[in-house]
Amino acid sequence: QIRVRIIEGRQLPGNNIKPVVKVHVCGQTHRTRIKRGNNPFFDEVSGHTFEIAHSLYDVCHFVMDITGPSVNVCFISGHAVMRKWLLLSDPEDTNSGAKGYMKVSMFVLGTGDEPPV
């Protein structure tokens, strides 16, 4: 199982924005509620259950799109990221710099694994 908790955003660019986070994991998508402003608080959890090979368990990637005036993507690999601030950037314009920050927790659980506290 893959669980993603979208906690909050900071310094998202634009004026009068209504950000939404879309979490894409292995072909499935979860979308948060639409918020207002440049520093939105989401505190939403998505969980996806998959039958995956052990080799994928070690290299699963998380992709998030922050939809607003621009699209930003970040990804991270491994088994767990807990309450970390991720730098958002535009993958199509690597020279554009930071596009804000997103605080998230993400982890991958195998059969019999207990989720982190």
PDB file of C-alpha atoms in Angstrom:
ATOM      1  CA  GLN A   1       0.000   0.000   0.000  1.00  0.00           C
ATOM      2  CA  ILE A   2       1.156   3.509  -0.761  1.00  0.00           C
ATOM      3  CA  ARG A   3      -0.094   6.330   1.456  1.00  0.00           C
ATOM      4  CA  VAL A   4       0.398  10.018   0.811  1.00  0.00           C
ATOM      5  CA  ARG A   5      -0.571  12.779   3.235  1.00  0.00           C
ATOM      6  CA  ILE A   6      -0.643  16.270   1.752  1.00  0.00           C
ATOM      7  CA  ILE A   7      -0.159  18.560   4.730  1.00  0.00           C
ATOM      8  CA  GLU A   8       0.343  22.128   3.513  1.00  0.00           C
ATOM      9  CA  GLY A   9       1.854  24.391   0.895  1.00  0.00           C
ATOM     10  CA  ARG A  10       3.996  27.505   1.259  1.00  0.00           C
ATOM     11  CA  GLN A  11       4.968  30.345  -1.060  1.00  0.00           C
ATOM     12  CA  LEU A  12       3.011  29.069  -4.067  1.00  0.00           C
ATOM     13  CA  PRO A  13       3.325  31.609  -6.907  1.00  0.00           C
ATOM     14  CA  GLY A  14       0.498  33.720  -8.293  1.00  0.00           C
ATOM     15  CA  ASN A  15      -2.334  35.986  -7.200  1.00  0.00           C
ATOM     16  CA  ASN A  16      -5.811  34.857  -6.125  1.00  0.00           C
ATOM     17  CA  ILE A  17      -4.854  31.207  -6.710  1.00  0.00           C
ATOM     18  CA  LYS A  18      -6.952  28.146  -5.902  1.00  0.00           C
ATOM     19  CA  PRO A  19      -4.407  25.315  -5.589  1.00  0.00           C
ATOM     20  CA  VAL A  20      -5.296  21.640  -5.739  1.00  0.00           C
ATOM     21  CA  VAL A  21      -2.861  18.746  -5.383  1.00  0.00           C
ATOM     22  CA  LYS A  22      -3.150  15.710  -7.637  1.00  0.00           C
ATOM     23  CA  VAL A  23      -1.219  12.653  -6.477  1.00  0.00           C
ATOM     24  CA  HIS A  24      -0.416  10.204  -9.286  1.00  0.00           C
ATOM     25  CA  VAL A  25       0.751   6.765  -8.144  1.00  0.00           C
ATOM     26  CA  CYS A  26       1.112   3.798 -10.494  1.00  0.00           C
ATOM     27  CA  GLY A  27      -1.647   5.003 -12.811  1.00  0.00           C
ATOM     28  CA  GLN A  28      -4.104   6.047 -10.086  1.00  0.00           C
ATOM     29  CA  THR A  29      -4.877   9.648  -9.153  1.00  0.00           C
ATOM     30  CA  HIS A  30      -6.122  11.249  -5.924  1.00  0.00           C
ATOM     31  CA  ARG A  31      -7.109  14.907  -5.881  1.00  0.00           C
ATOM     32  CA  THR A  32      -7.342  17.150  -2.818  1.00  0.00           C
ATOM     33  CA  ARG A  33     -10.046  19.695  -2.194  1.00  0.00           C
ATOM     34  CA  ILE A  34      -9.458  23.079  -3.787  1.00  0.00           C
ATOM     35  CA  LYS A  35      -8.032  25.628  -1.347  1.00  0.00           C
ATOM     36  CA  ARG A  36      -7.411  29.359  -1.607  1.00  0.00           C
ATOM     37  CA  GLY A  37      -4.200  31.333  -1.302  1.00  0.00           C
ATOM     38  CA  ASN A  38      -0.461  30.904  -1.497  1.00  0.00           C
ATOM     39  CA  ASN A  39      -0.081  29.033   1.810  1.00  0.00           C
ATOM     40  CA  PRO A  40      -2.877  26.420   1.737  1.00  0.00           C
ATOM     41  CA  PHE A  41      -3.462  23.883   4.517  1.00  0.00           C
ATOM     42  CA  PHE A  42      -4.756  20.565   3.128  1.00  0.00           C
ATOM     43  CA  ASP A  43      -4.144  17.780   5.700  1.00  0.00           C
ATOM     44  CA  GLU A  44      -5.578  15.120   3.366  1.00  0.00           C
ATOM     45  CA  VAL A  45      -4.565  11.465   3.034  1.00  0.00           C
ATOM     46  CA  SER A  46      -4.767   9.231  -0.003  1.00  0.00           C
ATOM     47  CA  GLY A  47      -4.121   5.518   0.102  1.00  0.00           C
ATOM     48  CA  HIS A  48      -3.573   3.247  -2.869  1.00  0.00           C
ATOM     49  CA  THR A  49      -3.273  -0.533  -2.711  1.00  0.00           C
ATOM     50  CA  PHE A  50      -1.300  -2.339  -5.407  1.00  0.00           C
ATOM     51  CA  GLU A  51       0.113  -5.756  -6.100  1.00  0.00           C
ATOM     52  CA  ILE A  52       3.711  -4.849  -6.939  1.00  0.00           C
ATOM     53  CA  ALA A  53       6.908  -6.814  -7.294  1.00  0.00           C
ATOM     54  CA  HIS A  54       9.516  -6.461  -4.526  1.00  0.00           C
ATOM     55  CA  SER A  55      11.871  -4.643  -6.891  1.00  0.00           C
ATOM     56  CA  LEU A  56       9.213  -1.982  -7.461  1.00  0.00           C
ATOM     57  CA  TYR A  57       8.669  -1.741  -3.702  1.00  0.00           C
ATOM     58  CA  ASP A  58      12.194  -0.363  -3.430  1.00  0.00           C
ATOM     59  CA  VAL A  59      11.961   2.213  -6.231  1.00  0.00           C
ATOM     60  CA  CYS A  60       8.332   3.372  -6.285  1.00  0.00           C
ATOM     61  CA  HIS A  61       8.013   7.034  -7.254  1.00  0.00           C
ATOM     62  CA  PHE A  62       5.442   9.566  -6.105  1.00  0.00           C
ATOM     63  CA  VAL A  63       4.396  12.325  -8.489  1.00  0.00           C
ATOM     64  CA  MET A  64       2.451  15.399  -7.409  1.00  0.00           C
ATOM     65  CA  ASP A  65       1.003  18.112  -9.614  1.00  0.00           C
ATOM     66  CA  ILE A  66       0.210  21.391  -7.925  1.00  0.00           C
ATOM     67  CA  THR A  67      -2.372  23.015 -10.153  1.00  0.00           C
ATOM     68  CA  GLY A  68      -2.617  26.785 -10.125  1.00  0.00           C
ATOM     69  CA  PRO A  69      -1.130  29.344 -12.446  1.00  0.00           C
ATOM     70  CA  SER A  70       1.551  26.795 -13.373  1.00  0.00           C
ATOM     71  CA  VAL A  71       2.106  23.048 -13.061  1.00  0.00           C
ATOM     72  CA  ASN A  72       4.871  21.908 -10.729  1.00  0.00           C
ATOM     73  CA  VAL A  73       6.049  18.350 -10.214  1.00  0.00           C
ATOM     74  CA  CYS A  74       8.189  16.766  -7.551  1.00  0.00           C
ATOM     75  CA  PHE A  75       9.025  13.123  -6.995  1.00  0.00           C
ATOM     76  CA  ILE A  76      10.809  11.142  -4.376  1.00  0.00           C
ATOM     77  CA  SER A  77      11.803   7.492  -4.072  1.00  0.00           C
ATOM     78  CA  GLY A  78      12.233   5.141  -1.163  1.00  0.00           C
ATOM     79  CA  HIS A  79      10.067   3.704   1.573  1.00  0.00           C
ATOM     80  CA  ALA A  80       9.146   6.767   3.671  1.00  0.00           C
ATOM     81  CA  VAL A  81       9.264  10.541   3.857  1.00  0.00           C
ATOM     82  CA  MET A  82       7.723  11.941   7.039  1.00  0.00           C
ATOM     83  CA  ARG A  83       6.559  15.573   7.400  1.00  0.00           C
ATOM     84  CA  LYS A  84       9.177  16.927   4.993  1.00  0.00           C
ATOM     85  CA  TRP A  85       9.134  20.121   2.958  1.00  0.00           C
ATOM     86  CA  LEU A  86       9.651  19.378  -0.738  1.00  0.00           C
ATOM     87  CA  LEU A  87      10.826  22.040  -3.166  1.00  0.00           C
ATOM     88  CA  LEU A  88       8.436  22.416  -6.112  1.00  0.00           C
ATOM     89  CA  SER A  89       9.747  23.194  -9.577  1.00  0.00           C
ATOM     90  CA  ASP A  90       8.587  23.232 -13.178  1.00  0.00           C
ATOM     91  CA  PRO A  91      10.126  20.195 -14.927  1.00  0.00           C
ATOM     92  CA  GLU A  92       9.655  21.817 -18.334  1.00  0.00           C
ATOM     93  CA  ASP A  93      11.583  24.942 -17.305  1.00  0.00           C
ATOM     94  CA  THR A  94      14.465  23.940 -15.064  1.00  0.00           C
ATOM     95  CA  ASN A  95      15.794  27.522 -15.017  1.00  0.00           C
ATOM     96  CA  SER A  96      12.604  28.983 -13.555  1.00  0.00           C
ATOM     97  CA  GLY A  97      13.642  28.316  -9.950  1.00  0.00           C
ATOM     98  CA  ALA A  98      11.511  27.418  -6.946  1.00  0.00           C
ATOM     99  CA  LYS A  99       7.736  27.331  -7.344  1.00  0.00           C
ATOM    100  CA  GLY A 100       6.960  27.020  -3.645  1.00  0.00           C
ATOM    101  CA  TYR A 101       7.085  24.203  -1.136  1.00  0.00           C
ATOM    102  CA  MET A 102       4.818  21.322  -0.146  1.00  0.00           C
ATOM    103  CA  LYS A 103       4.912  19.568   3.231  1.00  0.00           C
ATOM    104  CA  VAL A 104       4.089  15.870   2.842  1.00  0.00           C
ATOM    105  CA  SER A 105       4.363  12.439   4.381  1.00  0.00           C
ATOM    106  CA  MET A 106       4.608   9.451   2.024  1.00  0.00           C
ATOM    107  CA  PHE A 107       5.337   5.806   2.638  1.00  0.00           C
ATOM    108  CA  VAL A 108       5.193   2.370   1.048  1.00  0.00           C
ATOM    109  CA  LEU A 109       3.964  -0.596   3.092  1.00  0.00           C
ATOM    110  CA  GLY A 110       4.570  -4.213   2.174  1.00  0.00           C
ATOM    111  CA  THR A 111       2.510  -7.157   3.383  1.00  0.00           C
ATOM    112  CA  GLY A 112       2.607  -7.233   7.183  1.00  0.00           C
ATOM    113  CA  ASP A 113       4.313  -3.827   7.535  1.00  0.00           C
ATOM    114  CA  GLU A 114       3.031  -1.396  10.143  1.00  0.00           C
ATOM    115  CA  PRO A 115       2.623   2.264   9.140  1.00  0.00           C
ATOM    116  CA  PRO A 116       5.001   4.765  10.786  1.00  0.00           C
ATOM    117  CA  VAL A 117       3.624   6.740  13.719  1.00  0.00           C
TER     118      VAL A 117
END
